[in-house]
Amino acid sequence: MKSLPRSVMAVVLAVTAFGAAACGPVSIETSPVPSAAASPTGPATGNATASGSAPSAATTSGPAPATDPAPVRPTRTFAGPPPHAQYQEVAANCTVTHRLSDDPIVFPGLTGASHNHTFVGNPSTNAGSTNASLLGGRSSCQDAKDASAYWFPTLLQHGVPVETGMVTVYYKAGVKDYRTVLPFPAGFRLLVGDMKTPSAAAFGGTWSCGGNLTDDIPASCPDGSSLIVRYQAPSCWNGVDLDPPDHKSHMVYPVRGVCPADHPVPLPMFEMKVPYKLPGGKTDGLAYSSGPGYSFHFDFMNGWDPERQRQVIEHCVNGGRQCNGLGVDKHKP
């Protein structure tokens, strides 16, 4: 692998300096360059399924499309711990836009090559979508300037798609010092989880209905309740790759609230929450287009307006707020 550009090394040094001597804002502008090969990484503590398992054939198909990287925003280091903040997040509600058997990350340009997916966010998303084609588009999420694409396998009951409720996409701080989290860089893509997860015990997410948490679809749900799946993504970036061949090794989970040295850049931690409406609470015959309940996974293709994303992350995540999808915390303006 080629040596890192000096600008990228500057970001690595700036982030790993967290907790060192006091200093003010570090004005660093870098341009992360997509790498032709995935950066090496080991499994993350506490959740190896999403980031540490060997990629399956379904998650390695096709080359990563070229993207035009944009500068990463400046980051800061701090002498002491951050002020206490119960929340450091944005919770964006998004409606389902469409379903297609397309996957512009895993099977770029190949219409109908994937299992069926349910899409939220940018309504134009299809097999030919790129980060550039999403920018400036419409959105089914609350912030009109988030034209990103989010998708996950379609849940079926006896072969028929299940009605999906309001999907919530959380952007959180996955590290202890929420002040250091940076926005997603332009051109960034991520696959979270693995359709080839071997068992419910290895599933990295949770299922719930009526309050109980399980690692697989429960045998039944109380009448009137929603069946909900949640999955948290890794949040530490290697600072170089926007979309490696396996679409995931550029990100790992924090270790005890700190990003490891080989993935030193803290980005927002995704949490996807997907509710399903089941008549009578019946869960019989449920399966994803990708397989059993523990095959759930989701994808993200960054289509944010860069300046708007920066504002939201700085105000809500770095600012220790609990914001809605419009970037507003009514209790902490």
Short mmCIF file of N, CA and C in Angstrom, two decimals, residues 96-159:
data_model
loop_
_atom_site.label_atom_id
_atom_site.label_comp_id
_atom_site.label_asym_id
_atom_site.label_seq_id
_atom_site.Cartn_x
_atom_site.Cartn_y
_atom_site.Cartn_z
N VAL A 96 -40.42 5.17 4.17
CA VAL A 96 -40.01 4.28 3.08
C VAL A 96 -40.40 4.93 1.75
N THR A 97 -39.50 4.87 0.78
CA THR A 97 -39.76 5.47 -0.53
C THR A 97 -40.09 4.40 -1.58
N HIS A 98 -39.35 3.28 -1.57
CA HIS A 98 -39.58 2.27 -2.60
C HIS A 98 -38.84 0.98 -2.24
N ARG A 99 -39.12 -0.06 -3.00
CA ARG A 99 -38.41 -1.33 -2.87
C ARG A 99 -37.87 -1.72 -4.25
N LEU A 100 -36.64 -2.20 -4.26
CA LEU A 100 -36.01 -2.64 -5.51
C LEU A 100 -35.05 -3.78 -5.20
N SER A 101 -34.80 -4.62 -6.18
CA SER A 101 -33.77 -5.65 -6.05
C SER A 101 -32.45 -5.10 -6.58
N ASP A 102 -32.08 -3.93 -6.03
CA ASP A 102 -30.85 -3.23 -6.41
C ASP A 102 -30.00 -2.98 -5.18
N ASP A 103 -28.69 -2.85 -5.41
CA ASP A 103 -27.76 -2.47 -4.35
C ASP A 103 -26.60 -1.71 -4.98
N PRO A 104 -26.66 -0.36 -4.97
CA PRO A 104 -25.64 0.43 -5.66
C PRO A 104 -24.25 0.36 -5.04
N ILE A 105 -24.11 -0.23 -3.85
CA ILE A 105 -22.79 -0.40 -3.26
C ILE A 105 -22.21 -1.77 -3.62
N VAL A 106 -22.96 -2.83 -3.40
CA VAL A 106 -22.47 -4.19 -3.63
C VAL A 106 -22.52 -4.57 -5.11
N PHE A 107 -23.59 -4.15 -5.81
CA PHE A 107 -23.76 -4.47 -7.22
C PHE A 107 -23.98 -3.18 -8.02
N PRO A 108 -22.98 -2.29 -8.07
CA PRO A 108 -23.17 -1.01 -8.77
C PRO A 108 -23.46 -1.20 -10.26
N GLY A 109 -24.53 -0.56 -10.70
CA GLY A 109 -24.89 -0.59 -12.11
C GLY A 109 -25.60 -1.84 -12.58
N LEU A 110 -25.82 -2.81 -11.68
CA LEU A 110 -26.44 -4.07 -12.07
C LEU A 110 -27.88 -4.13 -11.57
N THR A 111 -28.79 -3.69 -12.39
CA THR A 111 -30.21 -3.65 -12.03
C THR A 111 -30.74 -5.05 -11.76
N GLY A 112 -31.41 -5.24 -10.61
CA GLY A 112 -32.04 -6.50 -10.28
C GLY A 112 -31.09 -7.59 -9.82
N ALA A 113 -29.82 -7.27 -9.54
CA ALA A 113 -28.83 -8.29 -9.19
C ALA A 113 -28.84 -8.66 -7.71
N SER A 114 -29.52 -7.89 -6.90
CA SER A 114 -29.50 -8.11 -5.45
C SER A 114 -30.80 -8.74 -4.96
N HIS A 115 -30.78 -9.18 -3.69
CA HIS A 115 -32.06 -9.50 -3.06
C HIS A 115 -32.84 -8.19 -2.89
N ASN A 116 -34.11 -8.27 -2.63
CA ASN A 116 -34.94 -7.08 -2.56
C ASN A 116 -34.59 -6.23 -1.35
N HIS A 117 -34.53 -4.91 -1.56
CA HIS A 117 -34.22 -3.96 -0.49
C HIS A 117 -35.36 -2.96 -0.32
N THR A 118 -35.48 -2.47 0.89
CA THR A 118 -36.40 -1.39 1.22
C THR A 118 -35.56 -0.13 1.40
N PHE A 119 -35.92 0.95 0.73
CA PHE A 119 -35.13 2.17 0.71
C PHE A 119 -35.82 3.30 1.46
N VAL A 120 -35.03 4.08 2.18
CA VAL A 120 -35.49 5.33 2.77
C VAL A 120 -34.47 6.40 2.42
N GLY A 121 -34.87 7.67 2.59
CA GLY A 121 -33.98 8.77 2.24
C GLY A 121 -34.22 9.23 0.83
N ASN A 122 -33.20 9.15 0.00
CA ASN A 122 -33.30 9.66 -1.36
C ASN A 122 -34.17 8.75 -2.23
N PRO A 123 -35.28 9.26 -2.77
CA PRO A 123 -36.21 8.41 -3.53
C PRO A 123 -35.69 7.99 -4.90
N SER A 124 -34.57 8.57 -5.33
CA SER A 124 -34.04 8.23 -6.65
C SER A 124 -33.09 7.04 -6.61
N THR A 125 -32.80 6.51 -5.43
CA THR A 125 -31.77 5.48 -5.29
C THR A 125 -32.10 4.24 -6.11
N ASN A 126 -31.13 3.80 -6.91
CA ASN A 126 -31.24 2.56 -7.66
C ASN A 126 -29.84 2.02 -7.91
N ALA A 127 -29.72 1.00 -8.73
CA ALA A 127 -28.43 0.34 -8.94
C ALA A 127 -27.38 1.29 -9.50
N GLY A 128 -27.80 2.32 -10.21
CA GLY A 128 -26.86 3.24 -10.83
C GLY A 128 -26.50 4.44 -9.98
N SER A 129 -27.03 4.52 -8.76
CA SER A 129 -26.78 5.70 -7.92
C SER A 129 -25.32 5.78 -7.48
N THR A 130 -24.83 7.00 -7.37
CA THR A 130 -23.52 7.29 -6.82
C THR A 130 -23.68 8.40 -5.79
N ASN A 131 -22.64 8.64 -5.02
CA ASN A 131 -22.71 9.74 -4.06
C ASN A 131 -22.99 11.05 -4.77
N ALA A 132 -22.37 11.24 -5.93
CA ALA A 132 -22.56 12.49 -6.67
C ALA A 132 -23.98 12.62 -7.20
N SER A 133 -24.59 11.51 -7.63
CA SER A 133 -25.95 11.60 -8.18
C SER A 133 -26.98 11.87 -7.09
N LEU A 134 -26.65 11.52 -5.84
CA LEU A 134 -27.59 11.76 -4.74
C LEU A 134 -27.61 13.23 -4.32
N LEU A 135 -26.46 13.89 -4.38
CA LEU A 135 -26.33 15.25 -3.87
C LEU A 135 -27.36 16.19 -4.49
N GLY A 136 -28.02 16.96 -3.65
CA GLY A 136 -28.99 17.93 -4.12
C GLY A 136 -30.35 17.34 -4.43
N GLY A 137 -30.50 16.02 -4.22
CA GLY A 137 -31.77 15.37 -4.50
C GLY A 137 -32.76 15.54 -3.36
N ARG A 138 -33.89 14.88 -3.50
CA ARG A 138 -34.93 14.95 -2.47
C ARG A 138 -34.65 13.95 -1.36
N SER A 139 -35.43 14.03 -0.29
CA SER A 139 -35.23 13.13 0.84
C SER A 139 -36.56 12.83 1.51
N SER A 140 -36.71 11.59 1.99
CA SER A 140 -37.88 11.24 2.79
C SER A 140 -37.58 11.36 4.27
N CYS A 141 -36.37 11.83 4.61
CA CYS A 141 -36.01 12.10 6.00
C CYS A 141 -36.35 13.55 6.33
N GLN A 142 -36.29 13.89 7.61
CA GLN A 142 -36.78 15.20 8.04
C GLN A 142 -35.95 16.36 7.49
N ASP A 143 -34.64 16.18 7.42
CA ASP A 143 -33.78 17.26 6.94
C ASP A 143 -33.70 17.18 5.42
N ALA A 144 -34.21 18.20 4.75
CA ALA A 144 -34.26 18.20 3.30
C ALA A 144 -32.88 18.17 2.66
N LYS A 145 -31.85 18.53 3.42
CA LYS A 145 -30.49 18.54 2.87
C LYS A 145 -29.75 17.24 3.12
N ASP A 146 -30.44 16.25 3.68
CA ASP A 146 -29.88 14.91 3.79
C ASP A 146 -30.43 14.07 2.65
N ALA A 147 -29.77 14.14 1.50
CA ALA A 147 -30.20 13.38 0.32
C ALA A 147 -29.48 12.03 0.27
N SER A 148 -29.03 11.54 1.42
CA SER A 148 -28.36 10.25 1.49
C SER A 148 -29.32 9.11 1.19
N ALA A 149 -28.75 7.96 0.86
CA ALA A 149 -29.53 6.75 0.63
C ALA A 149 -29.27 5.77 1.77
N TYR A 150 -30.33 5.20 2.31
CA TYR A 150 -30.27 4.19 3.35
C TYR A 150 -31.14 3.02 2.89
N TRP A 151 -30.65 1.79 3.04
CA TRP A 151 -31.48 0.66 2.64
C TRP A 151 -31.14 -0.60 3.44
N PHE A 152 -32.10 -1.53 3.46
CA PHE A 152 -31.98 -2.77 4.22
C PHE A 152 -32.85 -3.83 3.53
N PRO A 153 -32.62 -5.11 3.78
CA PRO A 153 -33.42 -6.14 3.12
C PRO A 153 -34.89 -6.03 3.48
N THR A 154 -35.73 -6.43 2.56
CA THR A 154 -37.17 -6.35 2.76
C THR A 154 -37.66 -7.53 3.60
N LEU A 155 -38.45 -7.22 4.63
CA LEU A 155 -39.03 -8.27 5.46
C LEU A 155 -40.31 -8.78 4.80
N LEU A 156 -40.42 -10.10 4.72
CA LEU A 156 -41.57 -10.75 4.08
C LEU A 156 -42.29 -11.63 5.09
N GLN A 157 -43.59 -11.75 4.94
CA GLN A 157 -44.38 -12.69 5.73
C GLN A 157 -45.14 -13.59 4.76
N HIS A 158 -44.75 -14.86 4.75
CA HIS A 158 -45.29 -15.81 3.77
C HIS A 158 -45.11 -15.27 2.36
N GLY A 159 -43.95 -14.62 2.12
CA GLY A 159 -43.60 -14.14 0.79
C GLY A 159 -44.12 -12.77 0.42
#
